[in-house]
């Protein structure tokens, strides 16, 4: 990589000027410790000075301990004198607009995993066939495999859109075509695109409560009003939906985080509500690949006869989050606008990854992986359910799918906030239901435990710690 430094005239001539510029780059961290400097001939040509001037500066910096010379390897920045890059002072710092109150939330990859990792939404990467995936990606990265010198379609790689349509028809009974599919960088990206083209600041969106916090945050960040709607044993309480809601966000196949399935009657009621008010429904089907009991009910989008449902899915749970690939099935009237929004926001996705994923689906590798993972997760889930059932303070919420379970605290049990804090101090990572509603919102006391990331050999040990805390 080229080293860019400014040579300023001063005492001592060109050699001294090069010396001062290089020393400043080392001292302020622009040339970090261990970095290999360009050869004297290369740097001299870049700076437009003689090679002798650069060689003289290197020799002086080496003598003073700023650089080290290795025979046959080159000249490197030494450890002792390097510093951190200075922060540029800002007399009048740039700030977001007054209504922007959002700061980044912690992510699961920012810190080392806890010993007893019952965090939600994290699949086990040890189950993913990385050797197969590397082979597929490598094949798609060959020159001319996907015309890498051109810009791709914003709606996604054609082969992946077709593969997703076939996959949904086979695994979800969803009748769709490649034309309906827009590929996204996961669920959050899909929600952002939908909100961009459907909502104006001040419009009202209804979300489940408790529900998926990133969806609420996204809508609020766009200046949209958000109304929380309660969830009961049959799913979202449609009778409590605000009449002026333009959009309803739901997780009917496996309500997040409670885990309940929306009943058929409640699905019909929600579709009728949307038809009468000309509202839209986002159906987030985020982890239906992992179903452990009865056959699933039909998705809302297959029951919809009026084009009110946008069906959103992701590969983050059934593969690994690093693939950053999801999709949305878009009704015809919204399709051009949504594709344009994708093009405006990030142009298009990673073509090689999308093409490899199409092969992964069509070759049956995804189905094989899901079957293997489902068996592993079913075992973990059964062991966690057995452990929770043995804790008198807890009542497990029935669920049939996904990578987490929820248990409500019985009357008289300890405060869930205190339980979770004490558990985390003991290395047991769990959530409580209060983390899935806005601050100050009443919610049933309960605990949420994921089983995608936990080491299977530590499940009973982790649950024993939780039982002791309870």
Short mmCIF file of C-alpha atoms in Angstrom, two decimals:
data_model
loop_
_atom_site.label_atom_id
_atom_site.label_comp_id
_atom_site.label_asym_id
_atom_site.label_seq_id
_atom_site.Cartn_x
_atom_site.Cartn_y
_atom_site.Cartn_z
CA UNK A 1 0.00 0.00 0.00
CA UNK A 2 1.28 3.48 -0.88
CA UNK A 3 2.57 5.65 1.97
CA UNK A 4 1.26 9.20 1.59
CA UNK A 5 3.31 11.85 3.45
CA UNK A 6 3.78 15.57 2.92
CA UNK A 7 7.36 16.81 2.38
CA UNK A 8 7.65 20.32 3.79
CA UNK A 9 10.76 22.43 3.07
CA UNK A 10 12.95 23.27 6.04
CA UNK A 11 16.44 23.18 7.46
CA UNK A 12 18.64 20.30 6.38
CA UNK A 13 17.44 19.86 2.83
CA UNK A 14 15.41 17.06 1.26
CA UNK A 15 16.78 14.23 3.40
CA UNK A 16 15.80 16.06 6.60
CA UNK A 17 12.35 16.84 5.17
CA UNK A 18 11.73 13.16 4.39
CA UNK A 19 12.99 12.25 7.86
CA UNK A 20 10.59 14.67 9.57
CA UNK A 21 7.61 13.49 7.53
CA UNK A 22 8.30 9.80 8.20
CA UNK A 23 8.96 10.41 11.91
CA UNK A 24 5.63 12.27 12.21
CA UNK A 25 3.80 9.39 10.49
CA UNK A 26 5.32 6.93 12.97
CA UNK A 27 4.66 9.08 16.02
CA UNK A 28 0.99 9.76 15.30
CA UNK A 29 0.15 6.19 14.32
CA UNK A 30 -0.38 6.65 10.59
CA UNK A 31 2.47 4.19 10.08
CA UNK A 32 1.61 1.56 12.73
CA UNK A 33 4.02 -0.72 14.55
CA UNK A 34 5.14 -3.66 12.43
CA UNK A 35 4.14 -1.98 9.16
CA UNK A 36 6.52 -2.60 6.26
CA UNK A 37 7.64 0.66 4.64
CA UNK A 38 8.04 0.95 0.86
CA UNK A 39 11.42 0.22 -0.64
CA UNK A 40 13.61 3.33 -0.91
CA UNK A 41 13.35 3.27 -4.71
CA UNK A 42 9.53 3.10 -4.62
CA UNK A 43 9.07 5.83 -2.00
CA UNK A 44 11.58 8.09 -3.77
CA UNK A 45 9.60 7.77 -7.01
CA UNK A 46 6.32 8.48 -5.20
CA UNK A 47 7.73 11.58 -3.49
CA UNK A 48 9.68 12.86 -6.51
CA UNK A 49 12.99 12.95 -4.61
CA UNK A 50 16.29 11.13 -4.96
CA UNK A 51 16.67 7.60 -3.65
CA UNK A 52 19.62 8.78 -1.56
CA UNK A 53 17.38 11.22 0.34
CA UNK A 54 14.97 8.44 1.31
CA UNK A 55 17.81 6.04 2.17
CA UNK A 56 19.38 8.69 4.39
CA UNK A 57 16.09 9.28 6.22
CA UNK A 58 15.61 5.52 6.73
CA UNK A 59 19.13 5.17 8.14
CA UNK A 60 18.65 8.01 10.63
CA UNK A 61 15.23 6.70 11.78
CA UNK A 62 16.68 3.22 12.19
CA UNK A 63 19.57 4.56 14.27
CA UNK A 64 17.09 6.41 16.52
CA UNK A 65 14.95 3.29 17.02
CA UNK A 66 11.92 4.36 14.98
CA UNK A 67 12.53 1.73 12.27
CA UNK A 68 14.06 -1.71 12.12
CA UNK A 69 15.79 -3.16 9.05
CA UNK A 70 15.54 -6.89 8.37
CA UNK A 71 17.95 -8.34 5.84
CA UNK A 72 16.07 -9.72 2.87
CA UNK A 73 12.69 -8.62 4.26
CA UNK A 74 12.66 -4.80 4.26
CA UNK A 75 12.29 -1.88 6.65
CA UNK A 76 9.57 -1.97 9.33
CA UNK A 77 8.14 0.45 11.89
CA UNK A 78 9.46 -0.37 15.37
CA UNK A 79 7.23 -0.86 18.40
CA UNK A 80 8.71 1.65 20.81
CA UNK A 81 7.85 5.01 19.28
CA UNK A 82 4.49 4.52 17.61
CA UNK A 83 1.46 6.39 18.87
CA UNK A 84 -2.28 6.63 18.30
CA UNK A 85 -3.68 8.60 15.43
CA UNK A 86 -4.74 12.00 16.83
CA UNK A 87 -8.39 12.92 16.78
CA UNK A 88 -9.04 15.94 14.60
CA UNK A 89 -10.25 18.80 16.78
CA UNK A 90 -13.70 20.17 15.95
CA UNK A 91 -14.47 23.67 17.15
CA UNK A 92 -18.06 23.25 15.94
CA UNK A 93 -18.71 19.46 15.89
CA UNK A 94 -21.26 18.01 13.49
CA UNK A 95 -24.24 16.49 15.28
CA UNK A 96 -27.37 14.62 14.18
CA UNK A 97 -30.65 16.49 13.96
CA UNK A 98 -32.47 17.15 17.22
CA UNK A 99 -34.97 14.29 16.80
CA UNK A 100 -32.27 11.64 16.35
CA UNK A 101 -31.88 9.88 19.69
CA UNK A 102 -30.56 6.50 18.57
CA UNK A 103 -27.16 5.08 19.47
CA UNK A 104 -25.72 1.69 18.49
CA UNK A 105 -26.87 -1.27 20.56
CA UNK A 106 -24.46 -4.01 21.67
CA UNK A 107 -24.22 -6.98 19.31
CA UNK A 108 -23.56 -10.63 20.06
CA UNK A 109 -20.13 -10.49 18.43
CA UNK A 110 -18.71 -7.54 20.37
CA UNK A 111 -17.56 -9.48 23.42
CA UNK A 112 -16.49 -13.04 24.24
CA UNK A 113 -19.34 -15.52 24.47
CA UNK A 114 -20.48 -16.30 28.04
CA UNK A 115 -19.84 -19.78 29.35
CA UNK A 116 -23.56 -20.66 29.42
CA UNK A 117 -24.74 -18.94 26.26
CA UNK A 118 -28.54 -18.91 26.23
CA UNK A 119 -28.74 -15.72 24.16
CA UNK A 120 -31.50 -15.55 21.56
CA UNK A 121 -31.25 -15.36 17.79
CA UNK A 122 -27.81 -16.96 17.43
CA UNK A 123 -27.48 -20.18 15.40
CA UNK A 124 -24.62 -22.58 16.01
CA UNK A 125 -21.91 -22.03 13.34
CA UNK A 126 -20.39 -25.42 14.20
CA UNK A 127 -23.35 -27.03 12.44
CA UNK A 128 -22.88 -25.14 9.16
CA UNK A 129 -21.08 -26.93 6.27
CA UNK A 130 -18.35 -24.36 5.71
CA UNK A 131 -16.32 -26.62 3.39
CA UNK A 132 -19.26 -26.90 1.01
CA UNK A 133 -19.92 -23.18 1.26
CA UNK A 134 -16.30 -22.29 0.48
CA UNK A 135 -16.39 -24.48 -2.61
CA UNK A 136 -19.56 -22.82 -3.88
CA UNK A 137 -18.35 -19.28 -3.22
CA UNK A 138 -14.98 -20.03 -4.78
CA UNK A 139 -16.68 -21.24 -7.94
CA UNK A 140 -18.79 -18.07 -8.16
CA UNK A 141 -15.75 -15.81 -7.67
CA UNK A 142 -14.05 -17.07 -10.83
CA UNK A 143 -13.61 -14.48 -13.56
CA UNK A 144 -16.71 -14.26 -15.78
CA UNK A 145 -18.71 -16.47 -13.41
CA UNK A 146 -21.03 -13.57 -12.59
CA UNK A 147 -19.66 -10.77 -14.77
CA UNK A 148 -17.91 -9.08 -11.80
CA UNK A 149 -17.02 -6.02 -13.87
CA UNK A 150 -20.63 -4.80 -14.08
CA UNK A 151 -23.25 -3.62 -11.60
CA UNK A 152 -25.91 -6.19 -10.79
CA UNK A 153 -29.69 -6.07 -10.53
CA UNK A 154 -30.93 -4.33 -7.35
CA UNK A 155 -33.65 -6.95 -6.92
CA UNK A 156 -31.03 -9.67 -6.47
CA UNK A 157 -29.28 -12.36 -8.45
CA UNK A 158 -31.85 -13.99 -10.80
CA UNK A 159 -30.77 -17.52 -9.84
CA UNK A 160 -31.22 -16.78 -6.13
CA UNK A 161 -34.63 -15.19 -6.62
CA UNK A 162 -35.74 -18.27 -8.54
CA UNK A 163 -34.26 -20.59 -5.90
CA UNK A 164 -36.04 -18.72 -3.11
CA UNK A 165 -39.36 -18.97 -4.98
CA UNK A 166 -38.92 -22.73 -5.39
CA UNK A 167 -37.77 -23.16 -1.79
CA UNK A 168 -40.79 -21.30 -0.40
CA UNK A 169 -43.16 -23.29 -2.58
CA UNK A 170 -41.68 -26.56 -1.34
CA UNK A 171 -41.13 -25.75 2.34
CA UNK A 172 -43.90 -23.20 3.06
CA UNK A 173 -46.56 -23.92 0.39
CA UNK A 174 -46.15 -20.33 -0.78
CA UNK A 175 -47.14 -19.90 -4.43
CA UNK A 176 -44.74 -17.32 -5.80
CA UNK A 177 -42.32 -16.63 -8.65
CA UNK A 178 -38.88 -15.09 -8.96
CA UNK A 179 -40.51 -11.83 -10.08
CA UNK A 180 -42.07 -11.45 -6.62
CA UNK A 181 -38.76 -11.80 -4.78
CA UNK A 182 -36.48 -8.91 -3.80
CA UNK A 183 -33.25 -10.07 -2.15
CA UNK A 184 -32.10 -8.02 0.85
CA UNK A 185 -29.29 -7.89 3.40
CA UNK A 186 -31.44 -9.60 6.00
CA UNK A 187 -34.75 -8.80 7.69
CA UNK A 188 -33.80 -5.36 8.97
CA UNK A 189 -32.92 -4.23 5.45
CA UNK A 190 -36.25 -5.52 4.16
CA UNK A 191 -38.15 -3.59 6.84
CA UNK A 192 -36.23 -0.43 5.99
CA UNK A 193 -37.05 -0.70 2.28
CA UNK A 194 -40.73 -1.32 2.96
CA UNK A 195 -40.97 1.61 5.36
CA UNK A 196 -39.17 3.91 2.90
CA UNK A 197 -41.74 3.38 0.16
CA UNK A 198 -44.91 3.00 2.25
CA UNK A 199 -44.68 5.38 5.19
CA UNK A 200 -44.41 9.11 5.69
CA UNK A 201 -43.27 10.77 8.92
CA UNK A 202 -46.20 10.80 11.30
CA UNK A 203 -47.85 7.64 9.89
CA UNK A 204 -48.78 4.97 12.41
CA UNK A 205 -47.29 1.46 12.53
CA UNK A 206 -48.56 -1.27 14.85
CA UNK A 207 -46.11 -3.79 16.31
CA UNK A 208 -46.46 -6.73 18.67
CA UNK A 209 -45.79 -6.10 22.35
CA UNK A 210 -43.67 -7.74 23.56
CA UNK A 211 -41.99 -7.92 20.18
CA UNK A 212 -38.85 -7.52 18.12
CA UNK A 213 -37.08 -4.33 19.33
CA UNK A 214 -35.01 -3.64 16.17
CA UNK A 215 -38.20 -3.35 14.11
CA UNK A 216 -39.67 -0.77 16.50
CA UNK A 217 -36.40 1.19 16.53
CA UNK A 218 -36.25 1.21 12.75
CA UNK A 219 -39.77 2.59 12.36
CA UNK A 220 -39.20 5.21 15.05
CA UNK A 221 -35.95 6.32 13.38
CA UNK A 222 -37.93 7.20 10.26
CA UNK A 223 -40.22 9.57 12.15
CA UNK A 224 -43.10 7.09 12.23
CA UNK A 225 -45.43 6.74 15.21
CA UNK A 226 -45.33 3.22 16.68
CA UNK A 227 -48.16 1.62 18.66
CA UNK A 228 -47.59 -1.55 20.66
CA UNK A 229 -50.42 -4.10 20.45
CA UNK A 230 -50.72 -6.91 23.02
CA UNK A 231 -50.29 -10.59 22.21
CA UNK A 232 -52.39 -13.35 23.77
CA UNK A 233 -52.55 -17.14 23.36
CA UNK A 234 -53.84 -16.75 19.77
CA UNK A 235 -51.33 -14.12 18.68
CA UNK A 236 -51.70 -10.40 18.01
CA UNK A 237 -54.94 -9.03 19.48
CA UNK A 238 -56.51 -7.63 16.31
CA UNK A 239 -59.32 -5.94 18.25
CA UNK A 240 -56.70 -3.65 19.84
CA UNK A 241 -55.19 -2.45 16.55
CA UNK A 242 -55.48 1.32 15.99
CA UNK A 243 -57.90 2.07 13.15
CA UNK A 244 -55.46 4.48 11.49
CA UNK A 245 -52.46 2.14 11.38
CA UNK A 246 -50.94 2.10 7.90
CA UNK A 247 -48.79 -0.96 8.55
CA UNK A 248 -48.84 -3.93 10.96
CA UNK A 249 -45.67 -5.87 11.76
CA UNK A 250 -46.27 -9.44 13.00
CA UNK A 251 -44.42 -12.74 13.56
CA UNK A 252 -47.38 -15.15 13.24
CA UNK A 253 -45.51 -18.45 12.75
CA UNK A 254 -43.43 -18.10 15.93
CA UNK A 255 -44.19 -14.94 17.85
CA UNK A 256 -41.06 -13.20 19.01
CA UNK A 257 -40.28 -13.54 21.87
CA UNK A 258 -43.20 -15.47 23.41
CA UNK A 259 -43.11 -18.25 20.82
CA UNK A 260 -46.86 -18.65 20.33
CA UNK A 261 -48.44 -19.38 16.95
CA UNK A 262 -51.17 -17.08 15.61
CA UNK A 263 -54.39 -19.08 15.30
CA UNK A 264 -56.17 -19.50 11.97
CA UNK A 265 -59.13 -17.45 13.18
CA UNK A 266 -56.84 -14.63 14.28
CA UNK A 267 -55.05 -14.73 10.90
CA UNK A 268 -58.33 -14.40 9.06
CA UNK A 269 -59.35 -11.56 11.37
CA UNK A 270 -56.08 -9.69 10.74
CA UNK A 271 -56.36 -10.07 6.97
CA UNK A 272 -59.94 -8.82 7.05
CA UNK A 273 -58.89 -5.85 9.19
CA UNK A 274 -56.17 -4.92 6.69
CA UNK A 275 -58.54 -5.27 3.73
CA UNK A 276 -61.17 -3.02 5.27
CA UNK A 277 -58.63 -0.30 6.14
CA UNK A 278 -56.41 -0.70 3.06
CA UNK A 279 -53.45 -1.29 5.38
CA UNK A 280 -50.38 -3.45 4.81
CA UNK A 281 -49.06 -6.36 6.86
CA UNK A 282 -45.41 -7.35 7.20
CA UNK A 283 -45.23 -11.07 7.95
CA UNK A 284 -41.80 -11.83 9.42
CA UNK A 285 -41.17 -15.57 9.14
CA UNK A 286 -37.72 -15.57 10.66
CA UNK A 287 -37.09 -19.14 11.87
CA UNK A 288 -39.77 -21.54 10.63
CA UNK A 289 -37.13 -23.93 9.29
CA UNK A 290 -36.76 -25.23 12.83
CA UNK A 291 -40.17 -26.71 13.64
CA UNK A 292 -40.35 -29.45 16.24
CA UNK A 293 -43.94 -30.65 16.41
CA UNK A 294 -47.14 -30.06 14.44
CA UNK A 295 -47.26 -28.98 10.83
CA UNK A 296 -47.25 -25.19 10.52
CA UNK A 297 -50.34 -23.18 9.70
CA UNK A 298 -50.41 -21.57 6.30
CA UNK A 299 -48.50 -18.29 6.17
CA UNK A 300 -50.56 -15.14 6.04
CA UNK A 301 -49.36 -14.47 2.50
CA UNK A 302 -50.96 -17.71 1.24
CA UNK A 303 -54.29 -16.77 2.85
CA UNK A 304 -54.16 -13.23 1.52
CA UNK A 305 -56.51 -12.64 -1.43
CA UNK A 306 -56.14 -8.86 -1.57
CA UNK A 307 -52.40 -8.24 -1.84
CA UNK A 308 -52.02 -6.76 1.65
CA UNK A 309 -49.12 -8.95 2.90
CA UNK A 310 -45.38 -8.50 2.43
CA UNK A 311 -43.68 -11.76 3.38
CA UNK A 312 -40.18 -11.30 4.84
CA UNK A 313 -37.65 -14.05 5.49
CA UNK A 314 -33.97 -14.45 6.30
CA UNK A 315 -31.21 -17.02 5.96
CA UNK A 316 -29.46 -15.74 9.10
CA UNK A 317 -31.05 -18.30 11.42
CA UNK A 318 -30.96 -21.37 9.16
CA UNK A 319 -27.36 -20.77 8.00
CA UNK A 320 -25.13 -18.18 9.72
CA UNK A 321 -25.70 -14.42 10.21
CA UNK A 322 -22.51 -13.59 8.30
CA UNK A 323 -24.24 -14.39 5.00
CA UNK A 324 -26.39 -11.26 5.49
CA UNK A 325 -29.06 -12.44 3.07
CA UNK A 326 -32.83 -12.22 3.32
CA UNK A 327 -35.75 -11.53 1.05
CA UNK A 328 -39.20 -10.01 0.78
CA UNK A 329 -42.10 -11.12 -1.42
CA UNK A 330 -43.54 -7.91 -2.82
CA UNK A 331 -47.07 -7.35 -4.23
CA UNK A 332 -46.96 -6.09 -7.85
CA UNK A 333 -48.00 -2.51 -7.07
CA UNK A 334 -45.05 -2.01 -4.70
CA UNK A 335 -42.41 -3.87 -6.68
CA UNK A 336 -40.92 -1.05 -8.81
CA UNK A 337 -40.77 1.32 -5.83
CA UNK A 338 -39.13 -1.25 -3.56
CA UNK A 339 -36.52 -2.18 -6.17
CA UNK A 340 -35.78 1.52 -6.69
CA UNK A 341 -35.39 1.97 -2.93
CA UNK A 342 -32.90 -0.90 -2.87
CA UNK A 343 -30.97 0.70 -5.70
CA UNK A 344 -30.94 4.07 -3.95
CA UNK A 345 -29.83 2.71 -0.58
CA UNK A 346 -26.98 0.34 -1.47
CA UNK A 347 -27.21 -0.40 -5.17
CA UNK A 348 -27.27 -4.18 -5.04
CA UNK A 349 -26.06 -7.08 -2.95
CA UNK A 350 -23.00 -9.34 -3.05
CA UNK A 351 -23.40 -11.13 -6.36
CA UNK A 352 -21.03 -14.05 -5.69
CA UNK A 353 -22.60 -14.76 -2.30
CA UNK A 354 -26.10 -14.66 -3.77
CA UNK A 355 -25.14 -16.95 -6.66
CA UNK A 356 -23.47 -19.39 -4.24
CA UNK A 357 -26.55 -19.37 -2.03
CA UNK A 358 -28.72 -20.18 -5.07
CA UNK A 359 -26.54 -23.23 -5.71
CA UNK A 360 -26.63 -24.10 -2.00
CA UNK A 361 -30.44 -24.14 -2.14
CA UNK A 362 -30.91 -25.83 -5.50
CA UNK A 363 -28.30 -28.54 -4.86
CA UNK A 364 -30.18 -29.58 -1.72
CA UNK A 365 -27.38 -28.49 0.61
CA UNK A 366 -29.63 -26.11 2.54
CA UNK A 367 -32.24 -28.81 3.10
CA UNK A 368 -29.58 -31.27 4.29
CA UNK A 369 -28.08 -28.68 6.62
CA UNK A 370 -31.49 -27.75 8.06
CA UNK A 371 -32.32 -31.41 8.74
CA UNK A 372 -29.04 -31.95 10.57
CA UNK A 373 -29.37 -28.71 12.51
CA UNK A 374 -32.99 -29.41 13.39
CA UNK A 375 -32.01 -32.71 15.01
CA UNK A 376 -29.28 -31.00 17.04
CA UNK A 377 -31.55 -28.15 18.10
CA UNK A 378 -34.41 -30.52 18.95
CA UNK A 379 -32.16 -32.32 21.42
CA UNK A 380 -31.05 -29.06 23.04
CA UNK A 381 -34.62 -27.78 23.17
CA UNK A 382 -35.89 -30.95 24.84
CA UNK A 383 -33.19 -30.80 27.49
CA UNK A 384 -33.88 -27.12 28.21
CA UNK A 385 -37.64 -27.70 28.42
CA UNK A 386 -37.04 -30.57 30.85
CA UNK A 387 -34.77 -28.40 32.97
CA UNK A 388 -37.22 -25.49 33.05
CA UNK A 389 -40.15 -27.80 33.87
CA UNK A 390 -38.27 -28.87 36.99
CA UNK A 391 -38.14 -25.28 38.26
CA UNK A 392 -41.33 -24.58 40.27
CA UNK A 393 -41.01 -20.83 39.79
CA UNK A 394 -41.42 -21.10 36.00
CA UNK A 395 -44.26 -21.91 33.59
CA UNK A 396 -43.00 -22.62 30.07
CA UNK A 397 -44.90 -20.93 27.22
CA UNK A 398 -45.85 -23.58 24.63
CA UNK A 399 -44.05 -23.18 21.29
CA UNK A 400 -43.36 -25.45 18.36
CA UNK A 401 -40.53 -23.78 16.43
CA UNK A 402 -37.51 -21.54 16.52
CA UNK A 403 -34.29 -21.29 18.50
CA UNK A 404 -35.58 -20.02 21.86
CA UNK A 405 -38.13 -20.76 24.56
CA UNK A 406 -39.89 -18.45 27.00
CA UNK A 407 -40.97 -19.21 30.55
CA UNK A 408 -43.23 -17.00 32.66
CA UNK A 409 -42.44 -16.46 36.33
CA UNK A 410 -45.16 -17.63 38.67
CA UNK A 411 -46.59 -15.24 41.29
CA UNK A 412 -44.22 -14.76 44.20
CA UNK A 413 -41.07 -15.40 42.18
CA UNK A 414 -38.15 -12.98 42.24
CA UNK A 415 -37.93 -9.91 40.01
CA UNK A 416 -36.82 -11.04 36.51
CA UNK A 417 -34.46 -8.08 36.16
CA UNK A 418 -32.60 -9.16 39.29
CA UNK A 419 -32.58 -12.79 38.14
CA UNK A 420 -31.08 -11.92 34.75
CA UNK A 421 -28.46 -9.62 36.28
CA UNK A 422 -27.40 -12.28 38.79
CA UNK A 423 -27.38 -14.94 36.07
CA UNK A 424 -25.13 -12.87 33.84
CA UNK A 425 -22.71 -12.34 36.70
CA UNK A 426 -22.56 -16.13 36.98
CA UNK A 427 -21.85 -16.51 33.28
CA UNK A 428 -25.42 -17.51 32.37
CA UNK A 429 -26.66 -15.30 29.51
CA UNK A 430 -30.46 -15.08 29.41
CA UNK A 431 -33.03 -12.32 28.74
CA UNK A 432 -36.19 -11.19 30.47
CA UNK A 433 -39.40 -10.10 28.73
CA UNK A 434 -38.96 -6.50 29.82
CA UNK A 435 -36.15 -6.25 27.26
CA UNK A 436 -38.72 -6.70 24.46
CA UNK A 437 -40.96 -3.75 25.30
CA UNK A 438 -40.25 0.00 25.58
CA UNK A 439 -38.92 1.13 28.97
CA UNK A 440 -41.70 1.51 31.52
CA UNK A 441 -44.19 -0.64 29.57
CA UNK A 442 -45.92 -3.28 31.73
CA UNK A 443 -45.19 -6.86 30.67
CA UNK A 444 -45.63 -10.28 32.22
CA UNK A 445 -42.51 -11.29 34.17
CA UNK A 446 -40.67 -13.98 32.26
CA UNK A 447 -37.34 -15.30 31.03
CA UNK A 448 -36.19 -16.01 27.46
CA UNK A 449 -33.56 -18.66 26.73
CA UNK A 450 -32.03 -19.37 23.33
CA UNK A 451 -30.47 -22.72 22.49
CA UNK A 452 -28.69 -22.04 19.20
CA UNK A 453 -25.40 -20.83 20.65
CA UNK A 454 -25.14 -22.82 23.88
CA UNK A 455 -22.56 -25.60 24.18
CA UNK A 456 -24.65 -28.81 24.41
CA UNK A 457 -22.30 -30.21 27.05
CA UNK A 458 -23.04 -27.24 29.34
CA UNK A 459 -26.85 -27.06 29.12
CA UNK A 460 -27.65 -28.89 32.35
CA UNK A 461 -24.85 -27.12 34.21
CA UNK A 462 -26.12 -23.72 33.09
CA UNK A 463 -29.70 -24.58 33.99
CA UNK A 464 -28.55 -25.73 37.43
CA UNK A 465 -27.04 -22.29 38.00
CA UNK A 466 -30.33 -20.68 36.96
CA UNK A 467 -32.32 -22.98 39.24
CA UNK A 468 -30.10 -22.02 42.14
CA UNK A 469 -30.65 -18.33 41.47
CA UNK A 470 -34.41 -18.80 41.30
#
